[in-house]
mmCIF file of C-alpha atoms in Angstrom:
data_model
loop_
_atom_site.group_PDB
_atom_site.id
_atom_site.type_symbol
_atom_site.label_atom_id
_atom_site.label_comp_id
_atom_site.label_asym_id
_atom_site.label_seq_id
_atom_site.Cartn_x
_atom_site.Cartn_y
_atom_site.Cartn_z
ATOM 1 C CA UNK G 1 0.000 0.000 0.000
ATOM 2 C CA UNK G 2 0.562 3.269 -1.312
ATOM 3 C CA UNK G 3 0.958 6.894 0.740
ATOM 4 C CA UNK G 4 2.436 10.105 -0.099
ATOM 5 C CA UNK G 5 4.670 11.444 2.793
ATOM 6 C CA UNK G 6 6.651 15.225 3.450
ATOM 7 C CA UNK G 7 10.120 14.048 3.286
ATOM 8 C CA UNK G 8 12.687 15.529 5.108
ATOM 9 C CA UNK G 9 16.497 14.403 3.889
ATOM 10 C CA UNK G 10 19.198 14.978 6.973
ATOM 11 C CA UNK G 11 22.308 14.095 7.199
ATOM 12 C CA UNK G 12 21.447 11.581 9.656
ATOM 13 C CA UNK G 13 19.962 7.919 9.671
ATOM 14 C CA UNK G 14 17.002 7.514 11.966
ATOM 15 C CA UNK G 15 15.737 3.946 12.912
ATOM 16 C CA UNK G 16 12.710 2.873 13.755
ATOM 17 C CA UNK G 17 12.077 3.296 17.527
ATOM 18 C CA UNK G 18 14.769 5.658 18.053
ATOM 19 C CA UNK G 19 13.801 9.445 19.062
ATOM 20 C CA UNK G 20 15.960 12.162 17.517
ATOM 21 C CA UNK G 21 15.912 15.832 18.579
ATOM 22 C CA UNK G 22 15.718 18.130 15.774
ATOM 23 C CA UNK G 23 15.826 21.838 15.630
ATOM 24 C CA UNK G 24 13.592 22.857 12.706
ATOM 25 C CA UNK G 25 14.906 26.675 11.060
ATOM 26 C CA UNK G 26 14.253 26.307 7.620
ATOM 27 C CA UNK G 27 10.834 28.364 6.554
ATOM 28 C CA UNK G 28 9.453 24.952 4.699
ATOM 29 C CA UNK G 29 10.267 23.206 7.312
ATOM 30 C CA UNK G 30 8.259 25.101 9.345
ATOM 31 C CA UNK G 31 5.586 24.631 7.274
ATOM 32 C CA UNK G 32 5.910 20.921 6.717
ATOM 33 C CA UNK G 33 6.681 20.512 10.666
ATOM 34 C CA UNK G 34 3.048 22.262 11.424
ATOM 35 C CA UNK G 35 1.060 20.547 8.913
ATOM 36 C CA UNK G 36 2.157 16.940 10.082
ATOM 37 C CA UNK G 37 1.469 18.362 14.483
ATOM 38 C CA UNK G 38 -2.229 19.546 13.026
ATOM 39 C CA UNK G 39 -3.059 16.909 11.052
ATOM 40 C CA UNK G 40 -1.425 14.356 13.562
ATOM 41 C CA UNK G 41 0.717 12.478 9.969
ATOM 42 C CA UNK G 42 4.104 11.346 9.823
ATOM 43 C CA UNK G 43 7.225 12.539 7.856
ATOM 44 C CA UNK G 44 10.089 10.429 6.137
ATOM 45 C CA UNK G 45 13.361 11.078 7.673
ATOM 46 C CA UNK G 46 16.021 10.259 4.384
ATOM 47 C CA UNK G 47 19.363 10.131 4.906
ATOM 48 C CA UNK G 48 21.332 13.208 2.483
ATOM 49 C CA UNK G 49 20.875 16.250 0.543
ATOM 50 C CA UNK G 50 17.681 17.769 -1.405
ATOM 51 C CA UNK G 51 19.038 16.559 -4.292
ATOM 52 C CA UNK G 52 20.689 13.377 -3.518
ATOM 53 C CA UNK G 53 19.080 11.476 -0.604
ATOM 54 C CA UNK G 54 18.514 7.633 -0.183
ATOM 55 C CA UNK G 55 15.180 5.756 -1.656
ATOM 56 C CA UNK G 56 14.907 3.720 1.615
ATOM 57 C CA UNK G 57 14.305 6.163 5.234
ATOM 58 C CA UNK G 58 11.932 5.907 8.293
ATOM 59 C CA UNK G 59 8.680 7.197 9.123
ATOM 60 C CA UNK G 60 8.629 9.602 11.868
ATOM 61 C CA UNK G 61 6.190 11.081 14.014
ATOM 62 C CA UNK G 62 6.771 14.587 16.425
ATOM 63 C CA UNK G 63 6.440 13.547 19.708
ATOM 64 C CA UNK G 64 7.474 17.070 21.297
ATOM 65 C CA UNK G 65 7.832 20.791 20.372
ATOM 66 C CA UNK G 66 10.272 21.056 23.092
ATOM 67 C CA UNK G 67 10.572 25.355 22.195
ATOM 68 C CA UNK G 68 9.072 27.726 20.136
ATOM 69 C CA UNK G 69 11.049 30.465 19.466
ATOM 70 C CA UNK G 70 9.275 34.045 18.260
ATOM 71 C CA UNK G 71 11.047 34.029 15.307
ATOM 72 C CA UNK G 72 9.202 30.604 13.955
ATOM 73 C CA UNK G 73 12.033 28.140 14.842
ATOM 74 C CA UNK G 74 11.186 24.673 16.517
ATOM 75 C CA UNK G 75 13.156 22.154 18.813
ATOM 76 C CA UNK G 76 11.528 19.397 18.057
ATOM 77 C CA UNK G 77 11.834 15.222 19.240
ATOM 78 C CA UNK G 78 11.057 13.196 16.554
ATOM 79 C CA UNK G 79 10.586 9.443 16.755
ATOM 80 C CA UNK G 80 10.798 6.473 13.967
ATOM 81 C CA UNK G 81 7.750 4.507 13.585
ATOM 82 C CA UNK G 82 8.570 2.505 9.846
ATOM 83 C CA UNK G 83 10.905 1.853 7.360
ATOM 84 C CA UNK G 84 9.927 3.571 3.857
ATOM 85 C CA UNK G 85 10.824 3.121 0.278
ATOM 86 C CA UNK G 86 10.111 6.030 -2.163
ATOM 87 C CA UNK G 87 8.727 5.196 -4.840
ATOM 88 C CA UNK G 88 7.707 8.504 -6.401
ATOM 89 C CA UNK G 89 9.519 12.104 -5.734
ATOM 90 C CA UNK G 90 7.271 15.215 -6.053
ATOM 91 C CA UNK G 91 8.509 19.044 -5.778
ATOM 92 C CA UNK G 92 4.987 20.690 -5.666
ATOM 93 C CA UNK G 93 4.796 22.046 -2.444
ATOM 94 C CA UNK G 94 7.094 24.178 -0.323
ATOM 95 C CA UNK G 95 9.011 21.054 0.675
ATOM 96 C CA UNK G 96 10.032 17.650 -1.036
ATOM 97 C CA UNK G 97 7.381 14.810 -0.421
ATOM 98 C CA UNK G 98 6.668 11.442 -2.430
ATOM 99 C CA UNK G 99 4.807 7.956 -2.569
ATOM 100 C CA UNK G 100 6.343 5.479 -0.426
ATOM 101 C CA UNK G 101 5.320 2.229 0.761
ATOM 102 C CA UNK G 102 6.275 0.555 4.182
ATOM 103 C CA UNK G 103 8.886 -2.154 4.073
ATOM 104 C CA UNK G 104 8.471 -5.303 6.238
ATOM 105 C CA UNK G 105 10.775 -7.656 7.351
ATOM 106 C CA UNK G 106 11.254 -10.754 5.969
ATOM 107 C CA UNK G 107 9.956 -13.727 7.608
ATOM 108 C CA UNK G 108 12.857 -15.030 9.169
ATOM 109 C CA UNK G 109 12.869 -15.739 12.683
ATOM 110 C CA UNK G 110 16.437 -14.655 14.390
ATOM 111 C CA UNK G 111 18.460 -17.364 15.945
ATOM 112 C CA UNK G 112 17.602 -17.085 19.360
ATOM 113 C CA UNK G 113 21.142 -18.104 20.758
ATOM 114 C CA UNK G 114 22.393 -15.154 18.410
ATOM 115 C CA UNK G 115 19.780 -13.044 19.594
ATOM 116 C CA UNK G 116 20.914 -13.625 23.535
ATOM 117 C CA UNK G 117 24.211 -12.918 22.645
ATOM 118 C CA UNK G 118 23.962 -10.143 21.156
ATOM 119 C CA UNK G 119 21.948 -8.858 24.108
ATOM 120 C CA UNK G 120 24.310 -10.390 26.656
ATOM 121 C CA UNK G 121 26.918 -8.374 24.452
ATOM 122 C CA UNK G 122 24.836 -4.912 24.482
ATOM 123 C CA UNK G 123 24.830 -5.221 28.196
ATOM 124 C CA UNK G 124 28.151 -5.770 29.105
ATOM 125 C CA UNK G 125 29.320 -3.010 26.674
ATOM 126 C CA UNK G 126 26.989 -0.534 28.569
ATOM 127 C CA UNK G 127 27.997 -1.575 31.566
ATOM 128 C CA UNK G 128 31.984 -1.141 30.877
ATOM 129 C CA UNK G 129 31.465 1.978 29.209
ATOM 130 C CA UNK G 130 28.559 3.735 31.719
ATOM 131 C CA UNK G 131 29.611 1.853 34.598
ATOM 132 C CA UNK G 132 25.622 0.564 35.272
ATOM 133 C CA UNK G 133 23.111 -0.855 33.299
ATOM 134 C CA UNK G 134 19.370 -1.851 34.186
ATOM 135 C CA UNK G 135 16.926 -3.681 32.279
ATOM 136 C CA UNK G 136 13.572 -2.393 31.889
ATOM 137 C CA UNK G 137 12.197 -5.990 32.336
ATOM 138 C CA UNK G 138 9.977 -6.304 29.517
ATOM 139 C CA UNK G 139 10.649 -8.395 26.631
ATOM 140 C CA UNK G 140 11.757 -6.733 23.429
ATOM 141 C CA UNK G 141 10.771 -8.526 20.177
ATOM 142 C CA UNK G 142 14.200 -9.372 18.307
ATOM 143 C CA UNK G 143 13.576 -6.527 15.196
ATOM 144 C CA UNK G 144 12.894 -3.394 17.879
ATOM 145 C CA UNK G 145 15.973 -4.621 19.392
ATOM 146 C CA UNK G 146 18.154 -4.650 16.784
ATOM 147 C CA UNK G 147 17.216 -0.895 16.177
ATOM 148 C CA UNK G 148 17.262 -0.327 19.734
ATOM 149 C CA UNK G 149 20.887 -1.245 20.130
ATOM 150 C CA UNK G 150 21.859 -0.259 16.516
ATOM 151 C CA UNK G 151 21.098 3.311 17.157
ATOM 152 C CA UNK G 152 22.854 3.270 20.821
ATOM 153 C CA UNK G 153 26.221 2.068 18.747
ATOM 154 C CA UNK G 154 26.799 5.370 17.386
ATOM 155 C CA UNK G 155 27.668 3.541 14.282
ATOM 156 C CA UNK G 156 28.765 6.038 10.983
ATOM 157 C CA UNK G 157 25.461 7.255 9.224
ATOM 158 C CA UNK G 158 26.468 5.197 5.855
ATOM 159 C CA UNK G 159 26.252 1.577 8.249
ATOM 160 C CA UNK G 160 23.104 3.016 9.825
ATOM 161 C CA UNK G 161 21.445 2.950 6.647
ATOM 162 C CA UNK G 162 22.609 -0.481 5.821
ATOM 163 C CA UNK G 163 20.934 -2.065 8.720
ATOM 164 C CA UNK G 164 17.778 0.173 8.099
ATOM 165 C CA UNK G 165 18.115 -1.457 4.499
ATOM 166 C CA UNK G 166 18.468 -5.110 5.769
ATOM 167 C CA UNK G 167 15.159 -6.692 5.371
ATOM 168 C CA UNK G 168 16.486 -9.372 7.567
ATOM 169 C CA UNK G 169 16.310 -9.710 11.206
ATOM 170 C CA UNK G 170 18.735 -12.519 11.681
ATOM 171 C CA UNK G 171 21.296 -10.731 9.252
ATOM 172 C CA UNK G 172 20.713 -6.531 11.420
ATOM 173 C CA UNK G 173 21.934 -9.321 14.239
ATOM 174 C CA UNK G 174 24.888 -11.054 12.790
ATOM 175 C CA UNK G 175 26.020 -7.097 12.238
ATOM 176 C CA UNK G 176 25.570 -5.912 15.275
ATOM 177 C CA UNK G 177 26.228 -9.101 17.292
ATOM 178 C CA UNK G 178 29.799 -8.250 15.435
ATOM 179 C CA UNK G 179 30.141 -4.612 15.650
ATOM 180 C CA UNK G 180 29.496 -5.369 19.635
ATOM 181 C CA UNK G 181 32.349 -8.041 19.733
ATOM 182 C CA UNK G 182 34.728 -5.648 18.149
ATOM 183 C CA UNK G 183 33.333 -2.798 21.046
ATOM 184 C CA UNK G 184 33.726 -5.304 23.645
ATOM 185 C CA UNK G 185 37.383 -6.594 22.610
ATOM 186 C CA UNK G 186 38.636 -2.274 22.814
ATOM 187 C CA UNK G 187 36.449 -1.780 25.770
ATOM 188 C CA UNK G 188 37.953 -4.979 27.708
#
């Protein structure tokens, strides 16, 4: 299914679950910013320039105009809900928006023993690099968890994208589970 979104392209990746403060200065910004609070819609976050951004992003939704300045300007928190495709660019408003579709993930279910791991892994890096870590003691299904800890890796924008790109569970967690070792080996 089908929906035309307001796209905004940033030079950042954001990943479904993840909240992302923004501070919105741009006049069509503004506009597309105020439209999507009235109208309670979404926005697709892209990763890159006007003119050169990636076909694959994430939904977003505001979840808090944290300041409004006199002037117009916005500090915003944004957070991902899906991952979009764009199928069709259009320039006829103020700001770039398109047709996109949702992308699932593929059916795969994540090997659980990599799964643990990886979330064995996530833990102890936190806790060597924060000095404390508590669990919120609900269970996490394995694809919000691989954003969850993808986006708390601080990983380059360009590897961001490639997990938000992976359609599969069980590969976001062979990445990560590895980017973790790696963490884990410098942290130790």
């Amino acid at each position: 299914m089908s929906e035309t979104l307001p796209l905004f392209p940033l030079g950042l990746v954001l990943l479904p679950g993840n909240r992302v403060p923004l501070h919105i200065f741009e006049d069509r910004y503004r506009v597309m910013i105020a439209e999507c609070v009235e109208n309670k819609s979404e926005l697709g976050i892209v990763f890159g320039t006007d003119d050169d951004f990636k076909p694959v992003g994430c939904a977003a939704r505001v979840t808090d105009i944290v300041n409004r300045f006199a002037d117009g300007r916005l500090n915003i928190v944004i957070r991902g809900t899906d991952r979009i495709r764009l199928v069709e660019r259009h320039d006829d408003k103020a700001y770039i928006s398109g047709i996109v579709q949702r992308i699932e993930d593929d059916a795969d279910v994540p090997d659980s023993t990599l799964v643990e791991e990886t979330r064995l892994r996530y833990e102890e890096a936190l806790k060597l690099s924060i000095g404390w870590y508590s669990t919120s003691g609900q269970d996490i299904a394995p694809a919000e968890l691989s954003y969850t800890i993808a986006a708390a890796l601080n990983l380059p924008p360009e590897q961001q994208q490639s997990l938000l790109e992976q359609t599969s569970v069980g590969e976001r967690f062979k990445v990560i589970n590895e980017v973790l070792r790696q963490t884990l080996d410098g942290l130790r």
